[in-house]
């Protein structure tokens, strides 16, 4: 008998609910007895080949993509437990949404897209909402969970939920499953990172989004998208979401400025909040930005920044311990979302003042008689430039040098490697060129790609492919007034080499090197 075909998400959800008394899974390794398994062909593996195995392990039902089933021997399986569905991957979010009772409709859903700033913006927005008595979860590169302050570590921490697959935007099935749990636990909002790849691969399918945020657009993932235009349009697709109410867009970015104009013309029903951190029209700021930064200044002794924000509802002074002009941009986006939602400015300002750094994002270690260390996730040319520009300002205040430790990831966009190395050499006094996550590539081949961006004269460059040694040596030769930037991996707790993830945390290696420096 031929495997039956279902045609609509509601029909599919009803079929699954009649059989499944556990969860839905898109990963055969996580299927437990009573679960439902949705399977389609992937880039490296056709998950439909796992159907016999998961059925043997107690799966209650399997739904498979119907393309080419006859060639896999799946077209005549137990018709009570196996059905097919056309283009299942793109429909899986809608099916999971219906199966779990449309949980995103019970949350104020925010999706943040852009090349840089997604993680910090999402964590800070989530933490501000929690301070305002609106329980808010977060989904992104560092996991799924809720954010809370860790005063002992002087940074935010994530109380993580299990099952994070390491993707910036998790698969649609896992996302809807977790949203249902958060709704049942009393959460009122969720802020998530929307990667360009996640958007193209339909990982947000089925979500009811209330607010979309755009940070910036700089080169990244061009190996996946194929062109700059395709990369930009993937980001822009978030703002075409049916039912979207609010769009917050950083218009100092040329792509963001064009996106805002497009939305204002094509989607008049959308509440578009344009945001600019450029001070003064003469300096190029858009005079029509609804949220405008003025009066930005550094606080004494590197204690943070102060500024004034103007918007149609008035003006407000803000103070933050966070460093970096790019973090000002992120805070303005957070502020704009909350003003669009009508939350009280004074309470929002108080909550922003209490924000702490995100792990691995401008994370500061050392100082007080030992070298200053900054650990940051910067892994694009633009992000490297912004981090090092900020650290140069800090180093000027201590009359120190900037020493950078940086590598580039394997099996990722190779075109950015020489550009990242050029920024590191240009903005540093010393540059330690090392490995990142080489994955399946030869670390020396990656280093040679990076070296094509180096020039003479420039900062002295030391090649040390062992990242642990590069960190240790860079800190060992630093002076107390110097600043060592360890860039590229942020809070990643591993280094991936030839398919194996070895335990590795930049901050831990930096702390060990600082202890050795103090003892020397």
PDB file of N, CA and C in Angstrom, residues 334-431:
ATOM      1  N   UNK A 334      17.264  48.550  21.362  1.00  0.00           N
ATOM      2  CA  UNK A 334      16.482  48.079  22.508  1.00  0.00           C
ATOM      3  C   UNK A 334      15.520  49.167  22.977  1.00  0.00           C
ATOM      4  N   UNK A 335      16.046  50.370  23.128  1.00  0.00           N
ATOM      5  CA  UNK A 335      15.224  51.506  23.555  1.00  0.00           C
ATOM      6  C   UNK A 335      14.048  51.714  22.600  1.00  0.00           C
ATOM      7  N   UNK A 336      14.309  51.655  21.316  1.00  0.00           N
ATOM      8  CA  UNK A 336      13.273  51.934  20.321  1.00  0.00           C
ATOM      9  C   UNK A 336      12.151  50.905  20.366  1.00  0.00           C
ATOM     10  N   UNK A 337      12.505  49.632  20.538  1.00  0.00           N
ATOM     11  CA  UNK A 337      11.464  48.603  20.666  1.00  0.00           C
ATOM     12  C   UNK A 337      10.554  48.922  21.846  1.00  0.00           C
ATOM     13  N   UNK A 338      11.144  49.280  22.960  1.00  0.00           N
ATOM     14  CA  UNK A 338      10.358  49.505  24.167  1.00  0.00           C
ATOM     15  C   UNK A 338       9.532  50.782  24.083  1.00  0.00           C
ATOM     16  N   UNK A 339      10.035  51.794  23.377  1.00  0.00           N
ATOM     17  CA  UNK A 339       9.227  52.986  23.155  1.00  0.00           C
ATOM     18  C   UNK A 339       8.070  52.679  22.198  1.00  0.00           C
ATOM     19  N   UNK A 340       8.332  51.867  21.186  1.00  0.00           N
ATOM     20  CA  UNK A 340       7.263  51.469  20.269  1.00  0.00           C
ATOM     21  C   UNK A 340       6.165  50.720  21.007  1.00  0.00           C
ATOM     22  N   UNK A 341       6.540  50.009  22.046  1.00  0.00           N
ATOM     23  CA  UNK A 341       5.561  49.261  22.836  1.00  0.00           C
ATOM     24  C   UNK A 341       4.879  50.115  23.904  1.00  0.00           C
ATOM     25  N   UNK A 342       5.324  51.359  24.046  1.00  0.00           N
ATOM     26  CA  UNK A 342       4.675  52.260  24.988  1.00  0.00           C
ATOM     27  C   UNK A 342       5.073  52.075  26.437  1.00  0.00           C
ATOM     28  N   UNK A 343       6.252  51.518  26.703  1.00  0.00           N
ATOM     29  CA  UNK A 343       6.692  51.320  28.080  1.00  0.00           C
ATOM     30  C   UNK A 343       7.253  52.626  28.654  1.00  0.00           C
ATOM     31  N   UNK A 344       7.202  52.808  29.967  1.00  0.00           N
ATOM     32  CA  UNK A 344       7.590  54.092  30.578  1.00  0.00           C
ATOM     33  C   UNK A 344       9.082  54.387  30.423  1.00  0.00           C
ATOM     34  N   UNK A 345       9.443  55.520  29.830  1.00  0.00           N
ATOM     35  CA  UNK A 345      10.853  55.828  29.550  1.00  0.00           C
ATOM     36  C   UNK A 345      11.745  55.814  30.785  1.00  0.00           C
ATOM     37  N   UNK A 346      11.280  56.376  31.888  1.00  0.00           N
ATOM     38  CA  UNK A 346      12.133  56.457  33.076  1.00  0.00           C
ATOM     39  C   UNK A 346      12.476  55.065  33.603  1.00  0.00           C
ATOM     40  N   UNK A 347      11.512  54.162  33.603  1.00  0.00           N
ATOM     41  CA  UNK A 347      11.780  52.797  34.089  1.00  0.00           C
ATOM     42  C   UNK A 347      12.696  52.050  33.120  1.00  0.00           C
ATOM     43  N   UNK A 348      12.499  52.283  31.831  1.00  0.00           N
ATOM     44  CA  UNK A 348      13.380  51.649  30.845  1.00  0.00           C
ATOM     45  C   UNK A 348      14.810  52.145  31.031  1.00  0.00           C
ATOM     46  N   UNK A 349      14.974  53.457  31.255  1.00  0.00           N
ATOM     47  CA  UNK A 349      16.313  54.022  31.457  1.00  0.00           C
ATOM     48  C   UNK A 349      16.983  53.412  32.687  1.00  0.00           C
ATOM     49  N   UNK A 350      16.223  53.223  33.762  1.00  0.00           N
ATOM     50  CA  UNK A 350      16.784  52.598  34.964  1.00  0.00           C
ATOM     51  C   UNK A 350      17.228  51.166  34.685  1.00  0.00           C
ATOM     52  N   UNK A 351      16.427  50.438  33.910  1.00  0.00           N
ATOM     53  CA  UNK A 351      16.769  49.050  33.594  1.00  0.00           C
ATOM     54  C   UNK A 351      18.007  48.980  32.707  1.00  0.00           C
ATOM     55  N   UNK A 352      18.121  49.891  31.744  1.00  0.00           N
ATOM     56  CA  UNK A 352      19.289  49.915  30.865  1.00  0.00           C
ATOM     57  C   UNK A 352      20.557  50.191  31.665  1.00  0.00           C
ATOM     58  N   UNK A 353      20.460  51.049  32.666  1.00  0.00           N
ATOM     59  CA  UNK A 353      21.632  51.368  33.490  1.00  0.00           C
ATOM     60  C   UNK A 353      22.158  50.128  34.212  1.00  0.00           C
ATOM     61  N   UNK A 354      21.297  49.146  34.457  1.00  0.00           N
ATOM     62  CA  UNK A 354      21.706  47.938  35.179  1.00  0.00           C
ATOM     63  C   UNK A 354      22.173  46.811  34.255  1.00  0.00           C
ATOM     64  N   UNK A 355      22.184  47.041  32.956  1.00  0.00           N
ATOM     65  CA  UNK A 355      22.598  45.990  32.032  1.00  0.00           C
ATOM     66  C   UNK A 355      24.089  45.691  32.170  1.00  0.00           C
ATOM     67  N   UNK A 356      24.426  44.426  31.965  1.00  0.00           N
ATOM     68  CA  UNK A 356      25.809  43.957  32.037  1.00  0.00           C
ATOM     69  C   UNK A 356      26.205  43.346  30.702  1.00  0.00           C
ATOM     70  N   UNK A 357      27.506  43.182  30.448  1.00  0.00           N
ATOM     71  CA  UNK A 357      27.930  42.586  29.175  1.00  0.00           C
ATOM     72  C   UNK A 357      27.411  41.158  29.008  1.00  0.00           C
ATOM     73  N   UNK A 358      27.293  40.760  27.757  1.00  0.00           N
ATOM     74  CA  UNK A 358      26.942  39.394  27.392  1.00  0.00           C
ATOM     75  C   UNK A 358      28.228  38.572  27.352  1.00  0.00           C
ATOM     76  N   UNK A 359      28.224  37.333  27.827  1.00  0.00           N
ATOM     77  CA  UNK A 359      29.453  36.532  27.793  1.00  0.00           C
ATOM     78  C   UNK A 359      30.058  36.470  26.395  1.00  0.00           C
ATOM     79  N   UNK A 360      31.359  36.777  26.320  1.00  0.00           N
ATOM     80  CA  UNK A 360      32.039  36.699  25.039  1.00  0.00           C
ATOM     81  C   UNK A 360      31.778  37.865  24.112  1.00  0.00           C
ATOM     82  N   UNK A 361      31.115  38.895  24.616  1.00  0.00           N
ATOM     83  CA  UNK A 361      30.875  40.110  23.830  1.00  0.00           C
ATOM     84  C   UNK A 361      31.468  41.285  24.602  1.00  0.00           C
ATOM     85  N   UNK A 362      32.606  41.785  24.144  1.00  0.00           N
ATOM     86  CA  UNK A 362      33.340  42.837  24.870  1.00  0.00           C
ATOM     87  C   UNK A 362      33.472  42.466  26.345  1.00  0.00           C
ATOM     88  N   UNK A 363      33.773  41.194  26.590  1.00  0.00           N
ATOM     89  CA  UNK A 363      33.929  40.686  27.951  1.00  0.00           C
ATOM     90  C   UNK A 363      35.310  41.065  28.471  1.00  0.00           C
ATOM     91  N   UNK A 364      35.357  41.803  29.582  1.00  0.00           N
ATOM     92  CA  UNK A 364      36.614  42.323  30.103  1.00  0.00           C
ATOM     93  C   UNK A 364      37.156  41.448  31.222  1.00  0.00           C
ATOM     94  N   UNK A 365      38.437  41.167  31.141  1.00  0.00           N
ATOM     95  CA  UNK A 365      39.164  40.424  32.165  1.00  0.00           C
ATOM     96  C   UNK A 365      40.426  41.212  32.504  1.00  0.00           C
ATOM     97  N   UNK A 366      41.073  40.860  33.600  1.00  0.00           N
ATOM     98  CA  UNK A 366      42.351  41.474  33.929  1.00  0.00           C
ATOM     99  C   UNK A 366      42.219  42.901  34.423  1.00  0.00           C
ATOM    100  N   UNK A 367      43.252  43.695  34.178  1.00  0.00           N
ATOM    101  CA  UNK A 367      43.324  45.040  34.720  1.00  0.00           C
ATOM    102  C   UNK A 367      43.775  45.028  36.174  1.00  0.00           C
ATOM    103  N   UNK A 368      43.820  46.185  36.803  1.00  0.00           N
ATOM    104  CA  UNK A 368      44.254  46.296  38.208  1.00  0.00           C
ATOM    105  C   UNK A 368      45.632  45.675  38.422  1.00  0.00           C
ATOM    106  N   UNK A 369      46.577  46.116  37.605  1.00  0.00           N
ATOM    107  CA  UNK A 369      47.951  45.667  37.777  1.00  0.00           C
ATOM    108  C   UNK A 369      48.385  44.542  36.878  1.00  0.00           C
ATOM    109  N   UNK A 370      47.478  44.002  36.092  1.00  0.00           N
ATOM    110  CA  UNK A 370      47.826  42.985  35.093  1.00  0.00           C
ATOM    111  C   UNK A 370      47.257  43.453  33.756  1.00  0.00           C
ATOM    112  N   UNK A 371      47.690  42.876  32.640  1.00  0.00           N
ATOM    113  CA  UNK A 371      47.171  43.323  31.344  1.00  0.00           C
ATOM    114  C   UNK A 371      45.645  43.245  31.270  1.00  0.00           C
ATOM    115  N   UNK A 372      45.080  44.194  30.551  1.00  0.00           N
ATOM    116  CA  UNK A 372      43.648  44.181  30.283  1.00  0.00           C
ATOM    117  C   UNK A 372      43.380  43.195  29.142  1.00  0.00           C
ATOM    118  N   UNK A 373      42.313  42.423  29.258  1.00  0.00           N
ATOM    119  CA  UNK A 373      41.955  41.455  28.217  1.00  0.00           C
ATOM    120  C   UNK A 373      40.498  41.666  27.834  1.00  0.00           C
ATOM    121  N   UNK A 374      40.220  41.640  26.543  1.00  0.00           N
ATOM    122  CA  UNK A 374      38.854  41.706  26.026  1.00  0.00           C
ATOM    123  C   UNK A 374      38.607  40.471  25.173  1.00  0.00           C
ATOM    124  N   UNK A 375      37.576  39.708  25.517  1.00  0.00           N
ATOM    125  CA  UNK A 375      37.168  38.545  24.727  1.00  0.00           C
ATOM    126  C   UNK A 375      35.921  38.930  23.944  1.00  0.00           C
ATOM    127  N   UNK A 376      35.966  38.752  22.631  1.00  0.00           N
ATOM    128  CA  UNK A 376      34.822  39.158  21.818  1.00  0.00           C
ATOM    129  C   UNK A 376      34.606  38.181  20.667  1.00  0.00           C
ATOM    130  N   UNK A 377      33.348  38.074  20.266  1.00  0.00           N
ATOM    131  CA  UNK A 377      32.922  37.143  19.216  1.00  0.00           C
ATOM    132  C   UNK A 377      33.212  37.671  17.812  1.00  0.00           C
ATOM    133  N   UNK A 378      33.780  38.848  17.689  1.00  0.00           N
ATOM    134  CA  UNK A 378      33.980  39.483  16.381  1.00  0.00           C
ATOM    135  C   UNK A 378      34.567  38.503  15.372  1.00  0.00           C
ATOM    136  N   UNK A 379      33.793  38.221  14.327  1.00  0.00           N
ATOM    137  CA  UNK A 379      34.243  37.245  13.324  1.00  0.00           C
ATOM    138  C   UNK A 379      33.912  37.700  11.907  1.00  0.00           C
ATOM    139  N   UNK A 380      33.737  39.011  11.743  1.00  0.00           N
ATOM    140  CA  UNK A 380      33.612  39.615  10.420  1.00  0.00           C
ATOM    141  C   UNK A 380      34.557  40.812  10.374  1.00  0.00           C
ATOM    142  N   UNK A 381      34.942  41.274   9.186  1.00  0.00           N
ATOM    143  CA  UNK A 381      35.833  42.442   9.119  1.00  0.00           C
ATOM    144  C   UNK A 381      35.272  43.655   9.847  1.00  0.00           C
ATOM    145  N   UNK A 382      33.979  43.918   9.684  1.00  0.00           N
ATOM    146  CA  UNK A 382      33.363  45.074  10.328  1.00  0.00           C
ATOM    147  C   UNK A 382      33.400  44.947  11.845  1.00  0.00           C
ATOM    148  N   UNK A 383      33.078  43.768  12.361  1.00  0.00           N
ATOM    149  CA  UNK A 383      33.071  43.577  13.812  1.00  0.00           C
ATOM    150  C   UNK A 383      34.475  43.693  14.388  1.00  0.00           C
ATOM    151  N   UNK A 384      35.466  43.124  13.705  1.00  0.00           N
ATOM    152  CA  UNK A 384      36.851  43.240  14.166  1.00  0.00           C
ATOM    153  C   UNK A 384      37.266  44.706  14.215  1.00  0.00           C
ATOM    154  N   UNK A 385      36.922  45.457  13.176  1.00  0.00           N
ATOM    155  CA  UNK A 385      37.267  46.877  13.124  1.00  0.00           C
ATOM    156  C   UNK A 385      36.638  47.645  14.283  1.00  0.00           C
ATOM    157  N   UNK A 386      35.360  47.389  14.551  1.00  0.00           N
ATOM    158  CA  UNK A 386      34.671  48.138  15.602  1.00  0.00           C
ATOM    159  C   UNK A 386      35.223  47.808  16.987  1.00  0.00           C
ATOM    160  N   UNK A 387      35.482  46.543  17.238  1.00  0.00           N
ATOM    161  CA  UNK A 387      36.017  46.159  18.545  1.00  0.00           C
ATOM    162  C   UNK A 387      37.399  46.772  18.758  1.00  0.00           C
ATOM    163  N   UNK A 388      38.271  46.660  17.763  1.00  0.00           N
ATOM    164  CA  UNK A 388      39.633  47.169  17.927  1.00  0.00           C
ATOM    165  C   UNK A 388      39.660  48.693  17.997  1.00  0.00           C
ATOM    166  N   UNK A 389      38.775  49.354  17.277  1.00  0.00           N
ATOM    167  CA  UNK A 389      38.702  50.813  17.358  1.00  0.00           C
ATOM    168  C   UNK A 389      38.346  51.250  18.773  1.00  0.00           C
ATOM    169  N   UNK A 390      37.378  50.558  19.377  1.00  0.00           N
ATOM    170  CA  UNK A 390      37.007  50.885  20.752  1.00  0.00           C
ATOM    171  C   UNK A 390      38.149  50.597  21.721  1.00  0.00           C
ATOM    172  N   UNK A 391      38.816  49.456  21.557  1.00  0.00           N
ATOM    173  CA  UNK A 391      39.893  49.096  22.480  1.00  0.00           C
ATOM    174  C   UNK A 391      41.071  50.058  22.330  1.00  0.00           C
ATOM    175  N   UNK A 392      41.313  50.567  21.134  1.00  0.00           N
ATOM    176  CA  UNK A 392      42.379  51.562  20.955  1.00  0.00           C
ATOM    177  C   UNK A 392      42.112  52.800  21.811  1.00  0.00           C
ATOM    178  N   UNK A 393      40.851  53.195  21.907  1.00  0.00           N
ATOM    179  CA  UNK A 393      40.506  54.342  22.754  1.00  0.00           C
ATOM    180  C   UNK A 393      40.810  54.033  24.220  1.00  0.00           C
ATOM    181  N   UNK A 394      40.487  52.820  24.636  1.00  0.00           N
ATOM    182  CA  UNK A 394      40.775  52.427  26.015  1.00  0.00           C
ATOM    183  C   UNK A 394      42.279  52.368  26.263  1.00  0.00           C
ATOM    184  N   UNK A 395      43.017  51.868  25.279  1.00  0.00           N
ATOM    185  CA  UNK A 395      44.469  51.755  25.424  1.00  0.00           C
ATOM    186  C   UNK A 395      45.133  53.125  25.476  1.00  0.00           C
ATOM    187  N   UNK A 396      44.577  54.087  24.758  1.00  0.00           N
ATOM    188  CA  UNK A 396      45.127  55.439  24.825  1.00  0.00           C
ATOM    189  C   UNK A 396      45.027  55.992  26.244  1.00  0.00           C
ATOM    190  N   UNK A 397      43.920  55.664  26.914  1.00  0.00           N
ATOM    191  CA  UNK A 397      43.724  56.170  28.276  1.00  0.00           C
ATOM    192  C   UNK A 397      44.716  55.560  29.259  1.00  0.00           C
ATOM    193  N   UNK A 398      45.170  54.332  28.996  1.00  0.00           N
ATOM    194  CA  UNK A 398      46.148  53.687  29.889  1.00  0.00           C
ATOM    195  C   UNK A 398      47.567  53.795  29.356  1.00  0.00           C
ATOM    196  N   UNK A 399      47.718  54.477  28.197  1.00  0.00           N
ATOM    197  CA  UNK A 399      49.019  54.608  27.531  1.00  0.00           C
ATOM    198  C   UNK A 399      49.612  53.231  27.221  1.00  0.00           C
ATOM    199  N   UNK A 400      48.735  52.353  26.744  1.00  0.00           N
ATOM    200  CA  UNK A 400      49.167  51.004  26.424  1.00  0.00           C
ATOM    201  C   UNK A 400      49.040  50.684  24.951  1.00  0.00           C
ATOM    202  N   UNK A 401      49.438  49.483  24.598  1.00  0.00           N
ATOM    203  CA  UNK A 401      49.348  48.978  23.232  1.00  0.00           C
ATOM    204  C   UNK A 401      48.166  48.016  23.102  1.00  0.00           C
ATOM    205  N   UNK A 402      47.730  47.810  21.852  1.00  0.00           N
ATOM    206  CA  UNK A 402      46.682  46.837  21.540  1.00  0.00           C
ATOM    207  C   UNK A 402      47.336  45.612  20.920  1.00  0.00           C
ATOM    208  N   UNK A 403      47.086  44.461  21.500  1.00  0.00           N
ATOM    209  CA  UNK A 403      47.624  43.185  21.019  1.00  0.00           C
ATOM    210  C   UNK A 403      46.432  42.301  20.669  1.00  0.00           C
ATOM    211  N   UNK A 404      46.384  41.814  19.445  1.00  0.00           N
ATOM    212  CA  UNK A 404      45.216  41.065  18.980  1.00  0.00           C
ATOM    213  C   UNK A 404      45.563  39.613  18.706  1.00  0.00           C
ATOM    214  N   UNK A 405      44.694  38.724  19.174  1.00  0.00           N
ATOM    215  CA  UNK A 405      44.767  37.293  18.869  1.00  0.00           C
ATOM    216  C   UNK A 405      43.531  36.964  18.041  1.00  0.00           C
ATOM    217  N   UNK A 406      43.742  36.485  16.807  1.00  0.00           N
ATOM    218  CA  UNK A 406      42.610  36.289  15.894  1.00  0.00           C
ATOM    219  C   UNK A 406      42.884  35.160  14.919  1.00  0.00           C
ATOM    220  N   UNK A 407      41.865  34.358  14.664  1.00  0.00           N
ATOM    221  CA  UNK A 407      41.886  33.368  13.595  1.00  0.00           C
ATOM    222  C   UNK A 407      40.595  33.454  12.812  1.00  0.00           C
ATOM    223  N   UNK A 408      40.446  32.616  11.797  1.00  0.00           N
ATOM    224  CA  UNK A 408      39.223  32.568  10.997  1.00  0.00           C
ATOM    225  C   UNK A 408      38.719  31.130  10.942  1.00  0.00           C
ATOM    226  N   UNK A 409      37.406  30.976  10.929  1.00  0.00           N
ATOM    227  CA  UNK A 409      36.804  29.655  10.940  1.00  0.00           C
ATOM    228  C   UNK A 409      36.936  28.938   9.610  1.00  0.00           C
ATOM    229  N   UNK A 410      37.089  27.616   9.687  1.00  0.00           N
ATOM    230  CA  UNK A 410      37.129  26.797   8.482  1.00  0.00           C
ATOM    231  C   UNK A 410      35.737  26.473   7.979  1.00  0.00           C
ATOM    232  N   UNK A 411      35.647  26.069   6.723  1.00  0.00           N
ATOM    233  CA  UNK A 411      34.372  25.716   6.090  1.00  0.00           C
ATOM    234  C   UNK A 411      33.376  26.862   6.140  1.00  0.00           C
ATOM    235  N   UNK A 412      33.873  28.072   6.128  1.00  0.00           N
ATOM    236  CA  UNK A 412      33.047  29.273   6.120  1.00  0.00           C
ATOM    237  C   UNK A 412      33.615  30.224   5.073  1.00  0.00           C
ATOM    238  N   UNK A 413      32.931  31.334   4.875  1.00  0.00           N
ATOM    239  CA  UNK A 413      33.278  32.317   3.857  1.00  0.00           C
ATOM    240  C   UNK A 413      34.773  32.661   3.891  1.00  0.00           C
ATOM    241  N   UNK A 414      35.514  32.179   2.899  1.00  0.00           N
ATOM    242  CA  UNK A 414      36.964  32.408   2.862  1.00  0.00           C
ATOM    243  C   UNK A 414      37.309  33.822   2.421  1.00  0.00           C
ATOM    244  N   UNK A 415      36.383  34.501   1.754  1.00  0.00           N
ATOM    245  CA  UNK A 415      36.689  35.833   1.234  1.00  0.00           C
ATOM    246  C   UNK A 415      36.951  36.839   2.347  1.00  0.00           C
ATOM    247  N   UNK A 416      36.393  36.611   3.524  1.00  0.00           N
ATOM    248  CA  UNK A 416      36.580  37.590   4.602  1.00  0.00           C
ATOM    249  C   UNK A 416      37.895  37.397   5.361  1.00  0.00           C
ATOM    250  N   UNK A 417      38.599  36.314   5.126  1.00  0.00           N
ATOM    251  CA  UNK A 417      39.811  36.022   5.904  1.00  0.00           C
ATOM    252  C   UNK A 417      40.885  37.097   5.748  1.00  0.00           C
ATOM    253  N   UNK A 418      41.295  37.463   4.529  1.00  0.00           N
ATOM    254  CA  UNK A 418      42.312  38.517   4.416  1.00  0.00           C
ATOM    255  C   UNK A 418      41.815  39.863   4.920  1.00  0.00           C
ATOM    256  N   UNK A 419      40.519  40.116   4.815  1.00  0.00           N
ATOM    257  CA  UNK A 419      39.967  41.388   5.285  1.00  0.00           C
ATOM    258  C   UNK A 419      40.022  41.478   6.806  1.00  0.00           C
ATOM    259  N   UNK A 420      39.714  40.380   7.482  1.00  0.00           N
ATOM    260  CA  UNK A 420      39.807  40.367   8.943  1.00  0.00           C
ATOM    261  C   UNK A 420      41.246  40.544   9.402  1.00  0.00           C
ATOM    262  N   UNK A 421      42.174  39.860   8.728  1.00  0.00           N
ATOM    263  CA  UNK A 421      43.584  39.987   9.093  1.00  0.00           C
ATOM    264  C   UNK A 421      44.080  41.411   8.873  1.00  0.00           C
ATOM    265  N   UNK A 422      43.636  42.043   7.795  1.00  0.00           N
ATOM    266  CA  UNK A 422      44.054  43.420   7.516  1.00  0.00           C
ATOM    267  C   UNK A 422      43.582  44.356   8.622  1.00  0.00           C
ATOM    268  N   UNK A 423      42.332  44.208   9.066  1.00  0.00           N
ATOM    269  CA  UNK A 423      41.831  45.050  10.155  1.00  0.00           C
ATOM    270  C   UNK A 423      42.646  44.825  11.428  1.00  0.00           C
ATOM    271  N   UNK A 424      42.950  43.556  11.724  1.00  0.00           N
ATOM    272  CA  UNK A 424      43.708  43.255  12.938  1.00  0.00           C
ATOM    273  C   UNK A 424      45.099  43.870  12.888  1.00  0.00           C
ATOM    274  N   UNK A 425      45.760  43.765  11.745  1.00  0.00           N
ATOM    275  CA  UNK A 425      47.105  44.324  11.634  1.00  0.00           C
ATOM    276  C   UNK A 425      47.073  45.849  11.676  1.00  0.00           C
ATOM    277  N   UNK A 426      46.098  46.449  11.016  1.00  0.00           N
ATOM    278  CA  UNK A 426      46.024  47.906  10.926  1.00  0.00           C
ATOM    279  C   UNK A 426      45.742  48.544  12.281  1.00  0.00           C
ATOM    280  N   UNK A 427      44.892  47.908  13.085  1.00  0.00           N
ATOM    281  CA  UNK A 427      44.418  48.533  14.314  1.00  0.00           C
ATOM    282  C   UNK A 427      45.124  48.016  15.569  1.00  0.00           C
ATOM    283  N   UNK A 428      46.133  47.174  15.399  1.00  0.00           N
ATOM    284  CA  UNK A 428      46.867  46.620  16.543  1.00  0.00           C
ATOM    285  C   UNK A 428      48.323  47.063  16.504  1.00  0.00           C
ATOM    286  N   UNK A 429      48.970  46.980  17.649  1.00  0.00           N
ATOM    287  CA  UNK A 429      50.416  47.155  17.701  1.00  0.00           C
ATOM    288  C   UNK A 429      51.121  45.823  17.476  1.00  0.00           C
ATOM    289  N   UNK A 430      50.479  44.732  17.900  1.00  0.00           N
ATOM    290  CA  UNK A 430      50.994  43.388  17.649  1.00  0.00           C
ATOM    291  C   UNK A 430      49.809  42.482  17.325  1.00  0.00           C
ATOM    292  N   UNK A 431      50.031  41.539  16.414  1.00  0.00           N
ATOM    293  CA  UNK A 431      48.950  40.674  15.938  1.00  0.00           C
ATOM    294  C   UNK A 431      49.428  39.229  15.980  1.00  0.00           C
TER     295      UNK A 431
END
